[in-house]
Amino acid sequence: MEHTDGMLRADALKDKVILITGGGTGLGRSMGEYFLSLGAKLAICGRREEVLKKAAAEMEEQFGGSVFFHACDVRQYDQVEALHEAVLAKYGQIDVLLNNAAGNFISPTERLSPGAFDAVIDIVLKGTKNCTLAVGKHWIEKEQKQKVVLNIVTTYAQTGSAFVVPSAMAKAGVLAMTRSLAVEWAKYGIRFNAIAPGPFPTKGAWSRLLPGDIGEKLKVENQVPLRRAGERQELSNLAAYLVSDFAHYMNGEVVTIDGGEWLQGAGQMNFLEAVTPEMWDWIGQATRKKD
Ligand code: HXC
Ligand code: NAP
């Protein structure tokens, strides 16, 4: 058994219809591929139709099953409603909404225009709100139960982070929505959870957060106690569990999967990792009782 193996039984998501925003690229696509292999039917959206079309064809060819795609800018509520109707026309139902679409880039905050703030906040916070409202209201109105919303946030949704302030603000809002609706909509049979991933290399994230060879120069893996980035299957295993019926009692939780990264940044004495064995010998002597 490897940590890169699929974890759940082959029929774990059989016939569940899963809508993944941003499902044509990166982590959204990887999670979708694993869901397909567990028997789910997929709907994916993003702004670029050609990217979705190619992804859907490749995913169906490699994993079988059905991948419906529909171009949609999640910032626009009318487009989200059209997406929702198109998925219902295709499959008749939606069982899981995976809010994964995001926008982000690094910048000192004083360099950001109001429009730059809006670009990120509108995709992440408003987009997640739009999709959750469109799909959730329908579930409630039709009295459909056993439904799931899974939101992809970040570890800095809880800690905040310099240089990605619009994203941190928006992801914190998504986390607040996750916990709020986990309580408010539980009576309608809707569960809400979130995943906070650490670094998982994708073209979308790396080109915006670690452009060029910044990642190598700054040795990003040293930020992680396990000294490696995440493998996509590790995230997919967690996501598949959380959207499956096995997680029926999981509600309002945010699960961090980051190799310990945020804690390494948090512990006051963690900088002592740099101390050599020889220095520890000296420290051991220097800190013992002298008399
Ligand atoms: C400063 C920037 C900027 C940058 C854009 N803007 N990029 N400002 N630095 N690098 C400003 C523009 O000047 C403009 O301001 C406003 O933002 C909107 O820019 P557009 O390019 O018109 O926006 P749009 O086409 O809507 O694109 C949105 C985007 C883009 C967020 C800027 O990067 C995008 O489409 N991203 C989607 C995919 C993505 O980001 N994936 C990574 C997710 S990773 P004005 O003033 O002219 O309006 C992630 C990881 C989290 O979330 C945690 C990792 C550990
Ligand atoms: P990605 O490949 O860039 O994924 C972002 C997706 O969102 C793209 O498919 C993009 O498609 C879509 N999208 C962006 N704006 C949209 C809009 N307005 N409407 C609809 N779709 C939109 O990056 P990723 O790394 O896989 O990120 C996936 C999720 O994981 C994000 O929520 C991100 O914050 C989170 N995350 C990633 C990491 C990491 O290390 N990779 C760490 C923590 C959290 P279009 O451009 O075609 O619209």
Coordinates of N, CA and C in Angstrom, one line a residue, residues 75-272:
R75 N -18.5 34.1 -11.0 CA -18.8 35.5 -10.4 C -20.1 36.0 -10.8
Q76 N -20.7 35.4 -11.9 CA -22.0 36.0 -12.4 C -23.1 35.0 -12.0
Y77 N -24.1 35.5 -11.2 CA -25.1 34.6 -10.7 C -26.0 34.1 -11.9
D78 N -26.2 34.9 -12.9 CA -27.1 34.4 -14.0 C -26.3 33.2 -14.7
Q79 N -25.0 33.3 -14.8 CA -24.3 32.2 -15.5 C -24.3 30.9 -14.6
V80 N -24.3 31.1 -13.3 CA -24.3 30.0 -12.3 C -25.7 29.3 -12.4
E81 N -26.7 30.1 -12.5 CA -28.1 29.5 -12.7 C -28.2 28.7 -14.0
A82 N -27.6 29.3 -15.0 CA -27.6 28.6 -16.3 C -26.8 27.2 -16.2
L83 N -25.7 27.3 -15.5 CA -24.9 26.1 -15.3 C -25.8 25.0 -14.5
H84 N -26.4 25.5 -13.4 CA -27.2 24.6 -12.6 C -28.3 24.0 -13.4
E85 N -29.0 24.8 -14.2 CA -30.1 24.2 -15.1 C -29.5 23.2 -16.1
A86 N -28.3 23.5 -16.7 CA -27.7 22.6 -17.7 C -27.4 21.3 -17.0
V87 N -26.9 21.3 -15.8 CA -26.5 20.1 -15.1 C -27.7 19.2 -14.8
L88 N -28.8 19.9 -14.4 CA -30.0 19.2 -14.0 C -30.6 18.6 -15.3
A89 N -30.5 19.4 -16.4 CA -31.1 18.8 -17.7 C -30.3 17.6 -18.1
K90 N -29.0 17.6 -17.8 CA -28.2 16.4 -18.2 C -28.4 15.2 -17.3
Y91 N -28.4 15.5 -16.0 CA -28.4 14.3 -15.0 C -29.6 14.2 -14.2
G92 N -30.4 15.3 -14.1 CA -31.7 15.3 -13.3 C -31.5 15.6 -11.9
Q93 N -30.2 15.6 -11.4 CA -30.0 15.9 -10.0 C -28.5 16.3 -9.8
I94 N -28.2 16.9 -8.7 CA -26.8 17.1 -8.2 C -26.8 16.6 -6.8
D95 N -25.8 15.8 -6.5 CA -25.6 15.3 -5.1 C -24.6 16.0 -4.3
V96 N -23.5 16.5 -5.1 CA -22.4 17.1 -4.4 C -22.0 18.3 -5.2
L97 N -21.8 19.4 -4.4 CA -21.2 20.6 -5.0 C -19.8 20.8 -4.4
L98 N -18.8 20.8 -5.3 CA -17.4 21.0 -4.8 C -16.9 22.3 -5.3
N99 N -16.9 23.3 -4.4 CA -16.5 24.7 -4.7 C -14.9 24.7 -4.7
N100 N -14.4 24.6 -5.9 CA -12.9 24.5 -6.0 C -12.3 25.7 -6.8
A101 N -13.1 26.3 -7.6 CA -12.6 27.4 -8.5 C -12.0 28.5 -7.6
A102 N -10.9 29.0 -8.1 CA -10.2 30.1 -7.3 C -9.3 31.0 -8.2
G103 N -9.0 32.1 -7.8 CA -8.1 33.0 -8.4 C -7.1 33.5 -7.3
N104 N -5.9 33.8 -7.7 CA -4.9 34.2 -6.7 C -3.6 34.7 -7.4
F105 N -2.9 35.5 -6.7 CA -1.5 35.9 -7.1 C -0.8 36.5 -5.9
I106 N 0.5 36.6 -6.0 CA 1.2 37.2 -4.9 C 1.5 38.7 -5.2
S107 N 1.4 39.5 -4.2 CA 1.7 40.9 -4.3 C 1.7 41.6 -3.0
P108 N 2.6 42.6 -2.8 CA 2.5 43.4 -1.6 C 1.1 44.1 -1.7
T109 N 0.4 44.2 -0.6 CA -1.0 44.7 -0.7 C -1.1 46.1 -1.1
E110 N -0.1 46.9 -0.8 CA -0.1 48.3 -1.1 C 0.0 48.5 -2.6
R111 N 0.4 47.5 -3.4 CA 0.5 47.6 -4.8 C -0.8 47.2 -5.5
L112 N -1.7 46.7 -4.8 CA -3.0 46.2 -5.4 C -4.0 47.3 -5.7
S113 N -4.6 47.3 -6.8 CA -5.7 48.2 -7.2 C -7.0 47.6 -6.6
P114 N -8.0 48.4 -6.4 CA -9.3 47.9 -5.9 C -9.8 46.8 -6.9
G115 N -9.5 46.9 -8.2 CA -9.9 45.9 -9.1 C -9.2 44.6 -8.9
A116 N -7.9 44.6 -8.5 CA -7.2 43.4 -8.2 C -7.8 42.6 -7.0
F117 N -8.1 43.4 -6.0 CA -8.8 42.8 -4.9 C -10.1 42.1 -5.3
D118 N -10.9 42.8 -6.1 CA -12.2 42.3 -6.5 C -12.0 41.0 -7.4
A119 N -10.9 41.0 -8.2 CA -10.8 39.9 -9.1 C -10.7 38.6 -8.3
V120 N -9.9 38.6 -7.2 CA -9.8 37.4 -6.4 C -11.0 37.2 -5.5
I121 N -11.4 38.2 -4.8 CA -12.5 38.0 -3.9 C -13.8 37.6 -4.6
D122 N -14.0 38.1 -5.8 CA -15.2 37.8 -6.5 C -15.2 36.3 -7.0
I123 N -14.1 35.8 -7.4 CA -14.0 34.4 -7.8 C -14.2 33.5 -6.6
V124 N -13.4 33.8 -5.5 CA -13.4 32.8 -4.4 C -14.6 33.0 -3.5
L125 N -14.9 34.2 -3.1 CA -16.0 34.3 -2.1 C -17.4 34.4 -2.8
K126 N -17.4 35.3 -3.7 CA -18.7 35.5 -4.4 C -19.1 34.3 -5.2
G127 N -18.1 33.7 -5.9 CA -18.3 32.5 -6.7 C -18.8 31.4 -5.9
T128 N -18.2 31.2 -4.7 CA -18.6 30.1 -3.8 C -20.0 30.3 -3.3
K129 N -20.3 31.6 -3.0 CA -21.6 32.0 -2.5 C -22.6 31.7 -3.6
N130 N -22.3 32.2 -4.9 CA -23.3 32.0 -6.0 C -23.6 30.5 -6.2
C131 N -22.6 29.7 -6.2 CA -22.9 28.3 -6.5 C -23.6 27.6 -5.4
T132 N -23.2 27.9 -4.2 CA -23.9 27.3 -3.0 C -25.4 27.7 -2.9
L133 N -25.6 29.0 -3.2 CA -27.0 29.5 -3.1 C -27.9 28.9 -4.2
A134 N -27.3 28.8 -5.5 CA -28.1 28.3 -6.6 C -28.5 26.8 -6.3
V135 N -27.5 26.0 -6.0 CA -27.7 24.6 -5.8 C -28.4 24.3 -4.5
G136 N -28.0 25.0 -3.4 CA -28.6 24.7 -2.1 C -30.1 25.1 -2.1
K137 N -30.5 26.2 -2.7 CA -31.9 26.6 -2.7 C -32.7 25.6 -3.4
H138 N -32.2 25.0 -4.4 CA -32.9 24.0 -5.2 C -33.1 22.7 -4.4
W139 N -32.1 22.3 -3.7 CA -32.2 21.1 -2.8 C -33.2 21.3 -1.8
I140 N -33.2 22.5 -1.2 CA -34.2 22.8 -0.1 C -35.6 22.8 -0.6
E141 N -35.8 23.5 -1.7 CA -37.1 23.6 -2.3 C -37.7 22.3 -2.7
K142 N -36.8 21.4 -3.3 CA -37.3 20.1 -3.7 C -37.3 19.1 -2.6
E143 N -36.9 19.5 -1.4 CA -36.8 18.6 -0.2 C -35.9 17.4 -0.5
Q144 N -34.8 17.7 -1.2 CA -33.8 16.6 -1.5 C -32.8 16.5 -0.3
K145 N -32.6 15.3 0.2 CA -31.7 15.1 1.3 C -30.4 14.4 0.9
Q146 N -29.5 14.2 1.9 CA -28.2 13.5 1.7 C -27.4 14.2 0.6
K147 N -27.3 15.5 0.8 CA -26.5 16.4 -0.2 C -25.3 16.9 0.5
V148 N -24.3 17.2 -0.3 CA -23.0 17.6 0.3 C -22.4 18.8 -0.4
V149 N -21.9 19.8 0.4 CA -21.0 20.8 -0.2 C -19.6 20.7 0.4
L150 N -18.6 20.6 -0.5 CA -17.2 20.6 0.0 C -16.5 21.8 -0.6
N151 N -15.9 22.6 0.3 CA -15.2 23.8 -0.1 C -13.7 23.7 0.0
I152 N -13.0 24.0 -1.0 CA -11.5 24.0 -0.9 C -11.1 25.4 -0.5
V153 N -10.5 25.4 0.7 CA -10.0 26.7 1.2 C -8.4 26.6 1.3
T154 N -7.8 27.2 2.2 CA -6.3 27.2 2.4 C -6.1 27.2 3.9
T155 N -4.8 26.9 4.3 CA -4.5 26.9 5.7 C -4.6 28.4 6.2
Y156 N -4.2 29.3 5.3 CA -4.2 30.7 5.8 C -5.6 31.3 5.8
A157 N -6.7 30.5 5.5 CA -8.0 31.0 5.8 C -8.2 31.2 7.3
Q158 N -7.4 30.4 8.1 CA -7.5 30.6 9.6 C -6.4 31.4 10.2
T159 N -5.2 31.4 9.5 CA -4.1 32.2 10.1 C -3.9 33.6 9.5
G160 N -4.5 33.8 8.3 CA -4.2 34.9 7.5 C -2.8 34.7 6.9
S161 N -2.4 35.5 5.9 CA -1.1 35.4 5.3 C -0.8 36.7 4.6
A162 N 0.5 37.2 4.8 CA 1.0 38.3 4.0 C 1.1 38.0 2.5
F163 N 1.0 38.9 1.7 CA 1.2 38.9 0.2 C 0.2 38.1 -0.6
V164 N -0.9 37.6 0.1 CA -2.0 37.0 -0.6 C -3.3 37.5 0.1
V165 N -3.4 38.7 0.5 CA -4.4 39.2 1.3 C -5.8 39.1 0.8
P166 N -6.1 39.4 -0.5 CA -7.4 39.2 -1.0 C -7.8 37.7 -0.9
S167 N -6.9 36.8 -1.3 CA -7.2 35.4 -1.2 C -7.5 35.0 0.3
A168 N -6.7 35.4 1.2 CA -6.9 35.1 2.6 C -8.2 35.6 3.1
M169 N -8.6 36.8 2.7 CA -9.9 37.3 3.2 C -11.0 36.5 2.6
A170 N -10.9 36.2 1.3 CA -12.0 35.4 0.6 C -12.1 34.0 1.2
K171 N -11.0 33.3 1.3 CA -11.0 31.9 1.8 C -11.5 31.9 3.3
A172 N -11.2 32.9 4.1 CA -11.7 33.0 5.4 C -13.2 33.1 5.4
G173 N -13.7 33.9 4.4 CA -15.2 34.0 4.3 C -15.8 32.7 3.9
V174 N -15.2 32.0 3.0 CA -15.7 30.7 2.6 C -15.7 29.7 3.8
L175 N -14.7 29.8 4.6 CA -14.7 28.9 5.8 C -15.8 29.3 6.8
A176 N -16.0 30.6 6.9 CA -17.1 31.0 7.8 C -18.5 30.5 7.2
M177 N -18.6 30.6 5.9 CA -19.9 30.1 5.3 C -20.0 28.6 5.5
T178 N -18.9 27.9 5.4 CA -18.9 26.4 5.6 C -19.5 26.1 7.0
R179 N -18.9 26.7 8.0 CA -19.3 26.4 9.4 C -20.7 26.9 9.7
S180 N -21.1 28.1 9.1 CA -22.4 28.6 9.4 C -23.5 27.7 8.8
L181 N -23.3 27.4 7.5 CA -24.4 26.6 6.9 C -24.4 25.1 7.3
A182 N -23.2 24.7 7.8 CA -23.2 23.3 8.4 C -24.3 23.2 9.5
V183 N -24.5 24.2 10.2 CA -25.5 24.2 11.3 C -26.9 24.6 10.7
E184 N -26.9 25.7 9.9 CA -28.2 26.2 9.5 C -28.9 25.2 8.5
W185 N -28.2 24.6 7.6 CA -28.8 23.7 6.6 C -28.8 22.2 6.9
A186 N -28.3 21.9 8.1 CA -28.2 20.4 8.5 C -29.7 19.9 8.5
K187 N -30.6 20.7 8.9 CA -32.0 20.3 9.0 C -32.6 19.9 7.6
Y188 N -31.9 20.4 6.6 CA -32.4 20.1 5.2 C -31.6 18.9 4.7
G189 N -30.8 18.3 5.5 CA -30.0 17.1 5.0 C -28.8 17.5 4.1
I190 N -28.3 18.7 4.4 CA -27.1 19.1 3.6 C -25.9 19.2 4.5
R191 N -24.8 18.5 4.2 CA -23.6 18.6 5.0 C -22.6 19.6 4.3
F192 N -21.9 20.3 5.1 CA -20.8 21.2 4.6 C -19.5 20.9 5.3
N193 N -18.5 20.7 4.5 CA -17.1 20.6 5.0 C -16.1 21.3 4.1
A194 N -14.9 21.5 4.6 CA -13.9 22.1 3.8 C -12.5 21.4 4.0
I195 N -11.7 21.5 3.0 CA -10.3 21.0 3.0 C -9.4 22.2 2.9
A196 N -8.4 22.2 3.7 CA -7.3 23.2 3.6 C -6.0 22.6 3.2
P197 N -5.8 22.6 1.9 CA -4.5 21.9 1.4 C -3.3 22.8 1.6
G198 N -2.2 22.2 1.9 CA -0.9 22.8 1.8 C -0.4 22.8 0.4
P199 N 0.9 22.9 0.1 CA 1.3 23.0 -1.2 C 1.1 21.7 -2.0
F200 N 0.4 21.8 -3.1 CA 0.2 20.7 -4.1 C 0.5 21.3 -5.4
P201 N 1.6 20.9 -6.0 CA 2.0 21.6 -7.3 C 1.0 21.5 -8.4
T202 N 0.5 22.6 -8.9 CA -0.3 22.7 -10.1 C 0.2 23.9 -10.9
K203 N -0.1 23.8 -12.2 CA 0.3 24.9 -13.1 C -0.3 26.2 -12.7
G204 N -1.6 26.2 -12.4 CA -2.4 27.4 -12.0 C -1.8 28.0 -10.8
A205 N -1.6 27.3 -9.7 CA -1.1 27.9 -8.5 C 0.4 28.2 -8.6
W206 N 1.2 27.4 -9.1 CA 2.6 27.6 -9.1 C 3.0 28.8 -10.0
S207 N 2.3 28.9 -11.2 CA 2.7 30.0 -12.1 C 2.3 31.4 -11.4
R208 N 1.4 31.4 -10.5 CA 1.0 32.7 -9.9 C 1.6 32.9 -8.5
L209 N 1.9 31.8 -7.8 CA 2.4 32.0 -6.4 C 3.9 31.8 -6.4
L210 N 4.5 31.0 -7.3 CA 5.9 30.8 -7.3 C 6.4 30.9 -8.7
P211 N 6.3 32.1 -9.3 CA 6.6 32.2 -10.8 C 8.1 32.0 -11.0
G212 N 8.5 31.6 -12.2 CA 9.9 31.3 -12.5 C 10.5 30.3 -11.6
D213 N 11.7 30.5 -11.1 CA 12.3 29.5 -10.3 C 12.3 29.9 -8.8
I214 N 11.4 30.8 -8.5 CA 11.3 31.3 -7.1 C 11.1 30.1 -6.1
G215 N 10.3 29.1 -6.5 CA 10.0 28.0 -5.7 C 11.3 27.2 -5.3
E216 N 12.2 27.0 -6.3 CA 13.4 26.3 -6.1 C 14.4 27.2 -5.2
K217 N 14.4 28.5 -5.6 CA 15.3 29.4 -4.9 C 14.9 29.5 -3.4
L218 N 13.6 29.6 -3.1 CA 13.2 29.8 -1.7 C 13.0 28.4 -1.0
K219 N 13.3 27.3 -1.7 CA 13.2 26.0 -1.1 C 11.8 25.8 -0.4
V220 N 10.8 25.8 -1.1 CA 9.4 25.8 -0.6 C 9.2 24.5 0.3
E221 N 9.8 23.4 -0.2 CA 9.6 22.2 0.6 C 10.1 22.3 2.0
N222 N 11.1 23.2 2.2 CA 11.6 23.3 3.6 C 10.5 24.0 4.5
Q223 N 9.5 24.5 4.0 CA 8.4 25.1 4.8 C 7.6 23.9 5.4
V224 N 7.7 22.7 4.9 CA 6.9 21.6 5.3 C 7.7 20.6 6.1
P225 N 7.3 20.3 7.4 CA 8.1 19.4 8.2 C 8.4 18.1 7.5
L226 N 7.5 17.6 6.6 CA 7.7 16.3 5.9 C 8.6 16.5 4.7
R227 N 9.0 17.7 4.4 CA 10.0 18.1 3.4 C 9.5 17.6 2.0
R228 N 8.2 17.7 1.7 CA 7.8 17.4 0.4 C 6.4 18.1 0.1
A229 N 6.1 18.2 -1.1 CA 4.8 18.7 -1.5 C 3.8 17.6 -1.4
G230 N 2.5 17.9 -1.5 CA 1.5 16.9 -1.4 C 1.3 16.2 -2.8
E231 N 0.9 15.0 -2.7 CA 0.6 14.2 -3.9 C -0.9 14.3 -4.2
R232 N -1.3 14.5 -5.4 CA -2.7 14.8 -5.7 C -3.7 13.7 -5.2
Q233 N -3.2 12.4 -5.3 CA -4.1 11.4 -4.8 C -4.4 11.5 -3.3
E234 N -3.4 12.0 -2.6 CA -3.7 12.2 -1.1 C -4.8 13.1 -0.9
L235 N -4.9 14.2 -1.7 CA -6.0 15.1 -1.6 C -7.3 14.5 -2.1
S236 N -7.2 13.8 -3.2 CA -8.4 13.1 -3.8 C -9.0 12.1 -2.8
N237 N -8.1 11.4 -2.1 CA -8.6 10.4 -1.2 C -9.5 11.1 -0.1
L238 N -8.9 12.2 0.4 CA -9.6 12.9 1.5 C -11.0 13.5 0.9
A239 N -10.9 14.1 -0.2 CA -12.1 14.7 -0.8 C -13.2 13.6 -1.1
A240 N -12.7 12.5 -1.6 CA -13.7 11.4 -1.9 C -14.4 10.9 -0.6
Y241 N -13.6 10.8 0.4 CA -14.2 10.4 1.7 C -15.2 11.4 2.2
L242 N -14.8 12.7 2.1 CA -15.7 13.7 2.7 C -17.0 13.9 1.9
V243 N -17.0 13.6 0.6 CA -18.3 13.7 -0.2 C -19.0 12.4 -0.2
S244 N -18.4 11.3 0.3 CA -19.1 10.0 0.3 C -20.0 9.9 1.5
D245 N -20.9 8.8 1.4 CA -21.8 8.6 2.6 C -21.0 8.1 3.8
F246 N -19.8 7.6 3.6 CA -19.0 7.2 4.7 C -18.8 8.3 5.7
A247 N -18.8 9.6 5.2 CA -18.6 10.8 6.0 C -19.9 11.4 6.5
H248 N -20.9 10.6 6.7 CA -22.2 11.0 7.0 C -22.3 11.9 8.3
Y249 N -21.4 11.6 9.2 CA -21.4 12.3 10.5 C -20.4 13.5 10.5
M250 N -19.7 13.7 9.4 CA -18.7 14.8 9.3 C -19.5 16.0 8.8
N251 N -19.5 17.1 9.6 CA -20.3 18.3 9.2 C -19.7 19.5 9.9
G252 N -19.3 20.5 9.1 CA -18.8 21.7 9.6 C -17.3 21.7 9.9
E253 N -16.6 20.7 9.4 CA -15.2 20.5 9.7 C -14.3 21.0 8.6
V254 N -13.1 21.5 9.0 CA -12.1 21.9 7.9 C -10.9 20.9 8.2
V255 N -10.6 20.2 7.2 CA -9.5 19.2 7.4 C -8.3 19.7 6.7
T256 N -7.2 19.9 7.4 CA -5.9 20.4 6.9 C -5.1 19.2 6.4
I257 N -4.6 19.4 5.2 CA -3.7 18.3 4.6 C -2.5 19.0 4.0
D258 N -1.5 19.2 4.9 CA -0.4 20.1 4.5 C 1.0 19.6 5.0
G259 N 1.1 18.4 5.4 CA 2.4 17.9 5.9 C 2.9 18.6 7.2
G260 N 2.0 19.4 7.8 CA 2.4 20.1 9.0 C 2.9 21.5 8.7
E261 N 2.7 22.0 7.5 CA 3.3 23.3 7.1 C 2.9 24.4 8.0
W262 N 1.6 24.6 8.2 CA 1.2 25.8 8.9 C 1.7 25.8 10.4
L263 N 1.7 24.6 11.0 CA 2.2 24.5 12.3 C 3.7 24.8 12.4
Q264 N 4.4 24.5 11.4 CA 5.9 24.8 11.4 C 6.1 26.3 11.4
G265 N 5.2 27.0 10.7 CA 5.3 28.5 10.7 C 4.8 29.1 12.0
A266 N 4.0 28.3 12.8 CA 3.4 28.9 14.0 C 4.1 28.7 15.3
G267 N 4.8 27.5 15.5 CA 5.4 27.2 16.8 C 6.6 28.2 17.1
Q268 N 6.5 28.7 18.3 CA 7.5 29.8 18.6 C 8.9 29.4 18.5
M269 N 9.2 28.1 18.9 CA 10.6 27.7 18.9 C 11.0 26.8 17.7
N270 N 10.1 26.8 16.7 CA 10.4 25.9 15.6 C 11.6 26.3 14.8
F271 N 12.1 27.6 15.0 CA 13.3 28.0 14.3 C 14.5 27.2 14.7
L272 N 14.4 26.5 15.9 CA 15.5 25.7 16.4 C 15.8 24.5 15.5

